CSV table of C-alpha atoms and ligand atoms in Angstrom, one decimal:
chain,number,residue,atom,x,y,z
P,1,MET,CA,-0.2,-0.1,0.2
P,2,LEU,CA,1.2,3.2,-1.0
P,3,PRO,CA,1.8,5.8,2.1
P,4,SER,CA,-0.7,8.4,1.8
P,5,LYS,CA,0.0,12.1,2.1
P,6,GLU,CA,-1.1,12.4,5.6
P,7,SER,CA,-1.6,9.7,7.5
P,8,PRO,CA,1.7,7.4,8.1
P,9,MET,CA,1.5,4.0,9.1
P,10,PRO,CA,2.7,3.1,12.5
P,11,LEU,CA,6.2,2.6,12.7
P,12,LEU,CA,8.6,0.8,14.8
P,13,ILE,CA,12.6,0.9,14.7
P,14,LYS,CA,13.9,-1.6,16.6
P,15,ASN,CA,17.7,-2.5,18.2
P,16,GLY,CA,19.1,0.8,16.9
P,17,ARG,CA,22.1,2.3,18.4
P,18,ILE,CA,20.4,6.1,19.2
P,19,ILE,CA,22.9,8.9,18.9
P,20,THR,CA,21.8,12.5,19.1
P,21,ALA,CA,23.8,15.8,20.1
P,22,ASN,CA,24.3,14.5,24.0
P,23,ASP,CA,23.6,10.6,24.0
P,24,ASP,CA,24.4,7.3,22.5
P,25,TYR,CA,22.2,4.4,23.6
P,26,TYR,CA,20.0,1.5,22.6
P,27,ALA,CA,16.3,1.7,22.3
P,28,ASP,CA,13.6,0.6,20.0
P,29,ILE,CA,11.2,4.0,19.0
P,30,TYR,CA,7.7,3.9,18.4
P,31,CYS,CA,6.4,6.5,16.3
P,32,GLU,CA,2.6,7.4,15.5
P,33,VAL,CA,0.7,10.0,13.5
P,34,GLU,CA,3.8,12.0,12.6
P,35,SER,CA,5.9,12.1,15.9
P,36,ILE,CA,7.8,9.5,18.4
P,37,SER,CA,5.3,8.0,20.9
P,38,ARG,CA,7.9,5.9,23.0
P,39,ILE,CA,11.4,5.6,23.3
P,40,GLU,CA,11.8,2.0,25.3
P,41,THR,CA,14.0,-1.0,25.3
P,42,ASP,CA,12.6,-3.9,24.0
P,43,ILE,CA,9.3,-2.4,22.7
P,44,ASP,CA,6.8,-5.5,22.2
P,45,SER,CA,5.8,-5.4,18.8
P,46,THR,CA,2.8,-7.9,19.3
P,47,SER,CA,1.3,-4.9,21.6
P,48,LEU,CA,1.0,-2.4,18.8
P,49,PRO,CA,-1.5,-2.4,16.0
P,50,ALA,CA,-1.4,-4.7,12.7
P,51,ASN,CA,-0.3,-2.6,10.3
P,52,THR,CA,2.9,-1.4,12.4
P,53,GLU,CA,5.5,-1.3,10.0
P,54,ILE,CA,9.0,-2.4,11.8
P,55,ILE,CA,12.4,-1.6,10.7
P,56,ASP,CA,15.1,-3.7,12.5
P,57,ALA,CA,18.1,-1.2,13.0
P,58,SER,CA,20.5,-4.0,14.5
P,59,GLY,CA,24.0,-2.7,13.5
P,60,LYS,CA,23.1,1.0,12.7
P,61,TYR,CA,22.6,4.0,14.0
P,62,VAL,CA,19.5,6.3,14.8
P,63,PHE,CA,20.1,9.9,14.1
P,64,PRO,CA,17.7,12.7,14.6
P,65,GLY,CA,16.6,13.7,10.9
P,66,PHE,CA,19.6,16.1,9.8
P,67,ILE,CA,18.7,19.4,8.8
P,68,ASP,CA,20.5,21.3,6.3
P,69,PRO,CA,20.3,25.0,7.4
P,70,HIS,CA,22.1,26.9,4.1
P,71,VAL,CA,20.4,25.6,0.2
P,72,HIS,CA,19.9,27.5,-2.6
P,73,ILE,CA,16.7,25.7,-4.8
P,74,HIS,CA,15.2,28.5,-6.6
P,75,LEU,CA,18.1,31.1,-6.9
P,76,PRO,CA,17.7,34.0,-9.7
P,77,PHE,CA,21.5,34.8,-9.7
P,78,MET,CA,24.5,35.9,-11.2
P,79,GLY,CA,22.2,35.9,-14.9
P,80,SER,CA,20.8,32.3,-14.5
P,81,ASN,CA,18.7,30.3,-12.1
P,82,ALA,CA,20.1,27.6,-10.2
P,83,ILE,CA,18.6,24.2,-11.8
P,84,ASP,CA,17.2,22.4,-9.0
P,85,ASP,CA,13.6,22.4,-8.3
P,86,HIS,CA,12.0,21.7,-4.8
P,87,GLU,CA,11.7,18.2,-6.1
P,88,SER,CA,14.8,17.6,-7.3
P,89,ALA,CA,16.6,19.1,-4.0
P,90,SER,CA,14.1,17.4,-1.5
P,91,LYS,CA,14.9,14.5,-3.2
P,92,ALA,CA,18.5,14.5,-3.0
P,93,ALA,CA,18.1,15.8,0.1
P,94,LEU,CA,16.1,12.9,1.7
P,95,VAL,CA,18.1,9.8,0.0
P,96,GLY,CA,21.1,11.8,1.6
P,97,GLY,CA,19.7,11.7,5.1
P,98,THR,CA,18.3,15.7,5.2
P,99,THR,CA,14.9,15.9,6.5
P,100,THR,CA,14.7,19.9,6.4
P,101,LEU,CA,16.2,22.3,4.4
P,102,ILE,CA,16.3,26.2,5.4
P,103,GLU,CA,16.6,27.6,1.9
P,104,MET,CA,17.5,31.3,1.4
P,105,ILE,CA,15.2,33.2,0.1
P,106,CYS,CA,16.6,36.0,-2.5
P,107,PRO,CA,15.0,38.6,-4.4
P,108,GLY,CA,16.0,41.2,-6.5
P,109,PRO,CA,17.0,44.7,-5.0
P,110,ASN,CA,14.1,46.0,-6.7
P,111,ASP,CA,11.5,43.0,-5.7
P,112,GLU,CA,8.9,43.5,-2.6
P,113,PRO,CA,9.9,41.1,0.2
P,114,ILE,CA,6.9,39.7,0.5
P,115,ASP,CA,6.0,38.9,-3.2
P,116,ALA,CA,9.5,36.9,-2.4
P,117,PHE,CA,8.4,35.0,0.3
P,118,LYS,CA,5.4,34.1,-1.7
P,119,GLU,CA,6.9,33.3,-4.5
P,120,TRP,CA,9.2,30.9,-2.8
P,121,ASN,CA,6.9,29.3,-0.7
P,122,LYS,CA,4.3,28.4,-4.0
P,123,LEU,CA,7.0,26.7,-5.0
P,124,ALA,CA,8.2,24.7,-2.3
P,125,SER,CA,4.5,24.0,-0.7
P,126,GLU,CA,3.8,22.2,-4.3
P,127,SER,CA,6.5,20.1,-4.6
P,128,SER,CA,9.1,19.8,-1.6
P,129,ALA,CA,9.0,16.3,0.1
P,130,LEU,CA,10.3,17.4,3.2
P,131,ASP,CA,9.4,19.9,5.5
P,132,TYR,CA,11.3,23.5,5.2
P,133,THR,CA,11.4,27.0,5.9
P,134,PHE,CA,13.5,29.8,5.1
P,135,HIS,CA,16.0,32.7,6.0
P,136,MET,CA,14.4,35.6,4.3
P,137,SER,CA,17.3,37.9,2.7
P,138,VAL,CA,17.0,41.3,2.9
P,139,VAL,CA,18.2,43.0,0.0
P,140,ARG,CA,16.3,46.7,0.3
P,141,PHE,CA,15.6,48.4,3.6
P,142,ASP,CA,12.8,51.3,2.5
P,143,GLU,CA,9.8,51.8,4.9
P,144,LEU,CA,7.6,49.5,2.7
P,145,ALA,CA,10.3,46.6,3.2
P,146,GLN,CA,10.8,47.2,6.7
P,147,SER,CA,6.9,46.7,7.2
P,148,GLN,CA,6.9,43.5,5.0
P,149,LEU,CA,9.8,42.4,6.7
P,150,LYS,CA,8.0,42.8,10.1
P,151,ASP,CA,4.8,40.1,8.6
P,152,ILE,CA,7.3,38.4,7.4
P,153,VAL,CA,8.5,37.4,10.8
P,154,ARG,CA,5.2,38.0,12.9
P,155,GLU,CA,2.7,36.2,10.5
P,156,HIS,CA,4.2,33.8,8.4
P,157,GLY,CA,6.9,32.3,10.9
P,158,ILE,CA,10.0,33.2,9.4
P,159,ALA,CA,12.2,34.0,12.4
P,160,SER,CA,15.4,34.5,10.6
P,161,PHE,CA,17.1,37.1,7.7
P,162,LYS,CA,19.9,36.6,5.6
P,163,VAL,CA,22.0,39.4,4.7
P,164,PHE,CA,25.0,39.6,1.8
P,165,LEU,CA,27.9,41.7,2.4
P,166,ALA,CA,28.8,40.4,-0.8
P,167,TYR,CA,27.7,40.8,-4.5
P,168,LYS,CA,28.0,44.1,-5.3
P,169,GLY,CA,25.0,45.8,-6.6
P,170,ALA,CA,23.0,42.6,-7.0
P,171,LEU,CA,22.4,41.5,-3.5
P,172,ASN,CA,24.6,43.2,-0.9
P,173,LEU,CA,23.1,45.9,1.7
P,174,ASP,CA,25.0,48.8,2.5
P,175,ASP,CA,26.3,49.6,5.9
P,176,SER,CA,23.7,52.3,7.1
P,177,ASN,CA,21.0,50.1,6.1
P,178,LEU,CA,22.7,47.1,7.5
P,179,PHE,CA,22.7,49.0,11.2
P,180,ASP,CA,19.2,49.6,10.5
P,181,LEU,CA,18.2,45.8,9.7
P,182,LEU,CA,20.4,44.4,12.9
P,183,THR,CA,18.4,46.8,15.1
P,184,MET,CA,15.3,45.9,13.7
P,185,ALA,CA,15.9,42.4,13.8
P,186,LYS,CA,17.3,42.9,17.7
P,187,LYS,CA,13.9,44.2,18.8
P,188,LEU,CA,12.0,41.4,16.8
P,189,GLY,CA,14.3,38.8,18.5
P,190,VAL,CA,15.2,37.4,14.6
P,191,ILE,CA,18.7,36.2,14.1
P,192,THR,CA,20.3,37.8,11.4
P,193,THR,CA,22.7,34.9,9.1
P,194,ALA,CA,25.2,36.3,6.6
P,195,HIS,CA,27.4,36.2,4.0
P,196,CYS,CA,30.7,37.8,5.0
P,197,GLU,CA,32.8,39.1,2.4
P,198,ASN,CA,33.8,42.5,1.6
P,199,ALA,CA,31.8,43.6,-1.6
P,200,ASP,CA,34.1,46.7,-2.5
P,201,LEU,CA,37.3,44.8,-2.5
P,202,ILE,CA,36.0,42.1,-4.2
P,203,ASP,CA,34.7,44.4,-7.0
P,204,ALA,CA,38.3,46.5,-7.4
P,205,MET,CA,40.2,42.8,-7.1
P,206,GLN,CA,37.8,41.5,-10.0
P,207,SER,CA,38.6,44.7,-12.1
P,208,LYS,CA,42.3,44.3,-11.6
P,209,LEU,CA,43.0,40.4,-12.1
P,210,ILE,CA,40.6,40.8,-15.4
P,211,SER,CA,42.6,43.7,-16.6
P,212,GLU,CA,45.4,41.7,-16.5
P,213,ARG,CA,43.8,39.0,-18.5
P,214,LYS,CA,44.0,36.6,-15.7
P,215,THR,CA,40.3,35.1,-16.6
P,216,GLY,CA,40.3,31.4,-15.7
P,217,PRO,CA,38.2,29.9,-12.7
P,218,GLU,CA,42.0,29.6,-11.0
P,219,TRP,CA,41.7,33.7,-10.4
P,220,HIS,CA,38.1,33.1,-8.1
P,221,GLU,CA,40.2,32.5,-5.1
P,222,PRO,CA,42.7,35.1,-5.7
P,223,SER,CA,39.9,37.9,-6.2
P,224,ARG,CA,38.4,37.4,-2.6
P,225,PRO,CA,41.3,35.9,-0.6
P,226,VAL,CA,41.0,35.2,3.2
P,227,THR,CA,41.7,38.4,4.4
P,228,VAL,CA,38.9,39.8,2.4
P,229,GLU,CA,36.3,37.5,4.1
P,230,ALA,CA,37.8,37.8,7.5
P,231,GLU,CA,37.5,41.8,7.0
P,232,GLY,CA,33.8,40.6,6.5
P,233,VAL,CA,33.6,38.9,9.6
P,234,HIS,CA,35.2,41.4,11.3
P,235,HIS,CA,32.9,43.8,9.9
P,236,LEU,CA,29.4,42.6,10.3
P,237,CYS,CA,30.6,41.6,14.2
P,238,THR,CA,31.5,45.3,14.9
P,239,PHE,CA,27.9,46.0,13.5
P,240,ALA,CA,26.7,43.2,15.8
P,241,GLU,CA,28.5,44.5,18.7
P,242,LEU,CA,27.0,47.8,18.5
P,243,THR,CA,23.1,46.8,18.1
P,244,GLY,CA,23.0,43.9,20.3
P,245,ALA,CA,22.0,41.6,17.8
P,246,HIS,CA,22.4,37.8,17.0
P,247,ILE,CA,24.4,37.1,14.1
P,248,TYR,CA,25.3,33.7,12.1
P,249,ILE,CA,28.3,33.5,9.8
P,250,VAL,CA,27.4,31.5,7.3
P,251,HIS,CA,29.9,29.5,4.9
P,252,THR,CA,32.6,30.3,6.6
P,253,SER,CA,36.1,29.0,4.8
P,254,CYS,CA,39.0,30.1,6.4
P,255,ALA,CA,41.0,30.4,9.8
P,256,PRO,CA,41.6,34.5,9.7
P,257,ALA,CA,37.4,34.2,9.2
P,258,VAL,CA,36.6,31.9,12.4
P,259,GLN,CA,39.4,33.5,14.3
P,260,ALA,CA,37.6,36.8,13.5
P,261,ALA,CA,34.3,35.3,14.8
P,262,VAL,CA,36.0,33.8,17.9
P,263,ASP,CA,37.5,37.2,18.9
P,264,ALA,CA,34.1,38.6,18.7
P,265,LYS,CA,32.5,36.0,20.9
P,266,LEU,CA,35.3,37.1,23.3
P,267,ARG,CA,34.2,40.5,23.2
P,268,GLY,CA,30.7,39.1,24.1
P,269,VAL,CA,29.3,39.5,20.6
P,270,ASN,CA,26.4,36.9,20.2
P,271,VAL,CA,28.1,35.4,16.8
P,272,TRP,CA,27.6,31.6,15.7
P,273,VAL,CA,29.4,30.1,12.6
P,274,GLU,CA,28.7,28.0,9.7
P,275,ALA,CA,31.3,25.8,7.9
P,276,VAL,CA,29.5,23.9,4.9
P,277,ALA,CA,30.5,20.4,3.5
P,278,PRO,CA,32.5,21.8,0.1
P,279,HIS,CA,35.4,24.0,2.3
P,280,LEU,CA,35.7,20.8,4.6
P,281,THR,CA,36.6,18.4,1.9
P,282,LEU,CA,37.4,20.0,-1.5
P,283,ASP,CA,40.3,22.9,-1.6
P,284,GLU,CA,41.6,25.1,-4.0
P,285,THR,CA,43.5,23.1,-6.4
P,286,TYR,CA,39.8,21.9,-7.6
P,287,ALA,CA,39.5,25.1,-8.8
P,288,GLN,CA,42.4,25.3,-10.1
P,289,GLN,CA,42.4,22.4,-13.0
P,290,ALA,CA,42.8,23.2,-16.4
P,291,ASP,CA,40.5,23.3,-19.5
P,292,PHE,CA,37.8,25.4,-17.0
P,293,ILE,CA,37.0,21.9,-15.0
P,294,GLY,CA,37.9,24.7,-12.6
P,295,ALA,CA,34.7,26.2,-13.2
P,296,LYS,CA,32.8,23.1,-11.4
P,297,TYR,CA,34.2,24.5,-7.9
P,298,VAL,CA,33.9,28.2,-8.3
P,299,MET,CA,31.9,29.1,-5.2
P,300,SER,CA,31.9,32.3,-2.7
P,301,PRO,CA,33.9,32.3,-0.3
P,302,PRO,CA,36.2,30.2,-2.7
P,303,LEU,CA,37.6,27.0,-1.9
P,304,ARG,CA,41.0,27.9,0.3
P,305,GLU,CA,44.3,25.9,1.0
P,306,LYS,CA,43.6,22.9,2.5
P,307,CYS,CA,45.2,23.3,6.0
P,308,ASN,CA,42.2,25.5,6.7
P,309,GLN,CA,40.0,22.7,6.9
P,310,ASP,CA,42.0,21.6,10.3
P,311,THR,CA,40.6,25.3,11.7
P,312,LEU,CA,36.9,24.0,10.4
P,313,TRP,CA,37.0,20.8,11.9
P,314,ASN,CA,38.9,21.7,14.7
P,315,GLY,CA,36.4,24.6,15.5
P,316,LEU,CA,33.5,22.1,15.0
P,317,LYS,CA,35.5,20.2,17.7
P,318,SER,CA,35.8,22.8,20.4
P,319,GLY,CA,32.5,24.6,19.6
P,320,ALA,CA,33.8,27.7,17.7
P,321,VAL,CA,31.9,26.6,14.9
P,322,SER,CA,28.2,25.6,15.3
P,323,THR,CA,26.7,24.0,12.0
P,324,ILE,CA,27.4,22.3,8.8
P,325,GLY,CA,24.9,22.8,5.9
P,326,THR,CA,25.9,22.8,2.4
P,327,ASP,CA,25.3,26.1,0.4
P,328,HIS,CA,23.9,23.9,-2.2
P,329,ALA,CA,24.2,26.1,-5.2
P,330,PRO,CA,23.6,23.9,-8.1
P,331,PHE,CA,24.2,25.9,-12.0
P,332,ASN,CA,25.2,22.8,-14.8
P,333,PHE,CA,28.7,23.0,-16.2
P,334,VAL,CA,27.3,23.0,-19.4
P,335,GLY,CA,25.0,26.1,-20.5
P,336,GLN,CA,25.5,28.0,-16.8
P,337,LYS,CA,29.2,27.6,-15.5
P,338,ASP,CA,30.5,28.2,-19.2
P,339,MET,CA,28.9,31.4,-19.4
P,340,GLY,CA,32.2,32.2,-17.7
P,341,LYS,CA,34.3,31.1,-20.2
P,342,ASP,CA,36.0,34.3,-20.8
P,343,ALA,CA,35.8,36.1,-16.9
P,344,PHE,CA,35.7,34.1,-13.9
P,345,THR,CA,33.4,36.5,-12.7
P,346,GLN,CA,30.9,35.3,-15.1
P,347,ILE,CA,30.9,32.0,-13.4
P,348,PRO,CA,27.5,31.3,-11.7
P,349,ASN,CA,29.0,30.3,-7.6
P,350,GLY,CA,27.9,27.5,-6.3
P,351,ILE,CA,29.0,24.1,-5.7
P,352,PRO,CA,25.8,21.3,-5.0
P,353,SER,CA,26.1,18.8,-2.5
P,354,VAL,CA,23.2,18.4,-0.4
P,355,GLN,CA,22.7,14.8,-0.9
P,356,GLU,CA,26.2,14.0,-0.3
P,357,ARG,CA,26.7,16.2,3.2
P,358,ILE,CA,26.3,13.6,5.6
P,359,ASP,CA,28.2,11.0,3.9
P,360,LEU,CA,30.9,12.9,3.8
P,361,ILE,CA,30.9,14.6,6.8
P,362,HIS,CA,30.9,10.9,8.2
P,363,THR,CA,34.0,9.8,6.4
P,364,PHE,CA,35.8,12.3,6.9
P,365,GLY,CA,35.1,14.0,9.9
P,366,VAL,CA,33.9,11.0,12.0
P,367,LEU,CA,35.8,8.1,10.4
P,368,THR,CA,39.3,9.9,10.7
P,369,GLY,CA,38.3,10.9,14.3
P,370,LYS,CA,38.4,14.6,13.8
P,371,ILE,CA,35.0,14.7,15.5
P,372,SER,CA,32.5,12.7,17.4
P,373,LEU,CA,29.2,10.9,16.4
P,374,ASN,CA,27.6,13.5,18.7
P,375,THR,CA,29.6,16.2,17.0
P,376,MET,CA,28.2,15.0,14.0
P,377,VAL,CA,24.7,15.3,15.3
P,378,SER,CA,24.9,18.4,17.1
P,379,ALA,CA,26.3,20.3,13.6
P,380,CYS,CA,24.4,18.6,11.3
P,381,SER,CA,21.3,18.7,13.0
P,382,THR,CA,20.5,19.6,16.6
P,383,LYS,CA,22.6,23.3,16.4
P,384,ALA,CA,20.5,24.1,13.4
P,385,ALA,CA,17.1,23.4,15.1
P,386,GLN,CA,18.2,25.3,18.1
P,387,LEU,CA,19.4,28.3,16.4
P,388,PHE,CA,16.2,28.3,14.0
P,389,GLY,CA,13.4,27.8,16.4
P,390,LEU,CA,12.7,24.2,15.0
P,391,TYR,CA,14.0,22.8,18.8
P,392,PRO,CA,12.9,20.2,19.8
P,393,ARG,CA,10.1,19.2,17.1
P,394,LYS,CA,13.4,18.8,15.0
P,395,GLY,CA,16.9,18.1,15.8
P,396,SER,CA,16.1,15.3,19.1
P,397,ILE,CA,14.5,12.1,19.6
P,398,SER,CA,12.3,12.6,22.4
P,399,VAL,CA,8.6,11.9,23.1
P,400,GLY,CA,6.3,14.5,20.9
P,401,ALA,CA,9.4,15.4,18.7
P,402,ASP,CA,8.6,15.1,14.6
P,403,ALA,CA,9.3,11.6,13.6
P,404,ASP,CA,12.0,12.3,11.3
P,405,LEU,CA,14.7,9.6,11.5
P,406,VAL,CA,17.5,8.6,10.2
P,407,VAL,CA,18.8,5.2,10.2
P,408,TYR,CA,22.1,5.0,9.4
P,409,ASP,CA,24.3,1.7,8.3
P,410,PRO,CA,28.1,3.0,9.0
P,411,CYS,CA,29.6,0.2,7.6
P,412,CYS,CA,27.5,0.9,3.8
P,413,LYS,CA,30.8,1.8,1.2
P,414,HIS,CA,29.4,3.5,-1.7
P,415,THR,CA,30.7,5.8,-4.5
P,416,LEU,CA,29.5,9.3,-5.0
P,417,SER,CA,28.5,9.8,-8.8
P,418,VAL,CA,26.4,12.3,-10.7
P,419,HIS,CA,24.1,8.9,-11.9
P,420,THR,CA,23.4,8.4,-8.5
P,421,SER,CA,22.6,11.9,-7.7
P,422,LEU,CA,19.1,13.0,-7.9
P,423,SER,CA,20.0,16.7,-8.1
P,424,LYS,CA,19.6,17.5,-11.6
P,425,VAL,CA,23.1,19.5,-11.8
P,426,ASP,CA,24.9,17.9,-14.5
P,427,TYR,CA,28.0,17.1,-12.4
P,428,ASN,CA,28.9,15.9,-9.2
P,429,ALA,CA,32.0,17.8,-7.4
P,430,TYR,CA,33.0,14.7,-6.1
P,431,GLU,CA,32.5,11.9,-8.6
P,432,GLY,CA,34.3,8.8,-7.6
P,433,TRP,CA,34.8,9.6,-4.3
P,434,GLU,CA,34.5,6.4,-2.0
P,435,LEU,CA,32.3,7.0,1.0
P,436,THR,CA,31.8,4.9,3.9
P,437,GLY,CA,28.4,5.3,5.6
P,438,ARG,CA,25.1,6.0,4.0
P,439,SER,CA,20.9,6.8,5.3
P,440,SER,CA,19.2,3.0,4.9
P,441,VAL,CA,15.7,4.5,5.9
P,442,VAL,CA,14.7,8.1,6.3
P,443,THR,CA,11.4,9.2,7.7
P,444,VAL,CA,9.8,12.5,7.4
P,445,ARG,CA,6.7,12.8,10.2
P,446,GLY,CA,6.7,9.0,10.5
P,447,GLN,CA,6.6,8.2,6.9
P,448,ILE,CA,9.7,6.8,5.0
P,449,GLN,CA,10.6,8.8,2.2
P,450,ALA,CA,14.1,7.4,1.4
P,451,ARG,CA,15.6,4.0,1.6
P,452,ASP,CA,18.7,2.8,0.6
P,453,GLY,CA,20.0,5.3,-1.8
P,454,LYS,CA,16.2,5.5,-3.4
P,455,PHE,CA,13.3,8.1,-2.9
P,456,VAL,CA,10.7,6.1,-2.0
P,457,GLY,CA,8.2,8.7,-0.7
P,458,THR,CA,5.5,11.2,-1.5
P,459,VAL,CA,6.4,14.2,-3.5
P,460,GLY,CA,4.6,17.9,-1.6
P,461,ARG,CA,4.3,16.3,1.8
P,462,GLY,CA,6.5,18.9,2.9
P,463,LYS,CA,4.9,21.6,5.2
P,464,LEU,CA,6.3,25.1,6.0
P,465,LEU,CA,7.8,25.3,9.2
P,466,LYS,CA,6.4,28.2,10.9
P,467,ARG,CA,8.9,28.9,13.5
P,468,LYS,CA,8.7,31.7,16.3
P,469,PRO,CA,11.9,34.5,17.0
P,470,THR,CA,14.2,32.9,20.0
P,471,HIS,CA,16.7,35.4,20.2
P,472,PHE,CA,15.8,37.7,22.8
P,473,GLU,CA,18.7,37.3,25.3
P,474,VAL,CA,21.9,36.1,25.3
P,475,LYS,CA,22.1,32.4,25.3
Z,1,URP,O1,28.8,30.4,-4.0
Z,1,URP,C1,27.8,30.2,-3.3
Z,1,URP,N1,28.5,30.3,-2.0
Z,1,URP,N2,26.7,30.2,-4.0
Z,1,URP,C2,25.3,31.0,-3.3
Z,1,URP,C3,25.3,31.7,-3.2
Z,1,URP,C4,25.7,32.2,-1.8
Z,1,URP,O2,26.9,33.3,-1.5
Z,1,URP,O3,25.7,31.6,-0.9
Z,2,ZN,ZN1,26.7,32.8,0.2
Z,3,ZN,ZN1,24.4,30.5,0.1
């Protein structure tokens, strides 16, 4: 019988090793009417309704559903539009163990925020196979925008903003608007996520390199070096220090940027740091590949010198870095990335990895001993739920929580490829990589949506997660 959109059958997950951000123990989990209703050792299946589906999780981990706090699905950007839709991106996320996506709404500078919210939400509600919410990008801050932003928070439950210090003339917000926005965010109790690179410096560096005929993808990193990112982090932290606003630095790529955030934390700034899978696992040499192959690896901030990865992993271990997202931003190599054949400045930025994140982190973080399983769960699920007003409904395995669960086989070996990816993008940045660990069963509110690398669920089942602001006081 196919699962219905509304009422999943009861589900019993037996004999699994339950791993949360803080715990590690063996128990059975019983789910009914979309939620976890019992967590006990040795639940007697004969006492449950006859239609209960039983999953034997012996030898497997059971994680809370993973949350990706930074994805782009609908993204009009750099003269193109990201290639996934909510069906393909959510299917890819689910087979990779991610059960909640937080997507960036990125309107143009002349768009009204409420129209953008409605546009993004309509697209997601039509075809997302998992639950979702949004960070609302603020690219204009006139009176109309201010009042609509307040409505988006209060009426529509979007409790986080996004600002870009980069992308001059397209998405970036100037300093006086930034100060006013953070002042408003503080009053609303809303956290502001931010892309921190200095737009003017990048503009100047890009013009210089292009005028010197340095046009290939290998020049993308030198056009926005680590100092430009660290300056952006320091810049935003100064504004947060003066306004008291809570901030979250997205896709932090390098040691100087992490250091700038840590310095600000020591000054009392309420700042949290996100790392993303590409920066943790790929380095600048990928973007230096000949014959324009490097364009597949152009994202911002750029892939860095490998030594920066140690800082990111150690930051996760120490708590200096809170979360791991993907910054999934899929642009085809043919027809999109190649718009920048003659100038790296025209290559649409982004490296897709919504499907690969969890297995990359398990293979290169946990199995190498860089981070513990608990830290993996915290960084890939729980911390995002806590920071973005979703906890404990999401990000936890507890009675009453949504039954978003991942039964994970830590020994499954598999090879990444564009051919097994459910994203629509025409390349896989990790083609041929051999990973250890894969999601066996993935549930969203009690319904099995993915099994062993295949989507088996219902498209359109995803719901908008309305959130309340939580950033009123120091946590
Ligand atoms: O290169 C990136 N990161 N592309 C997506 C847009 C952004 O800056 O997050
Ligand atoms: Zn960004
Ligand atoms: Zn992004």
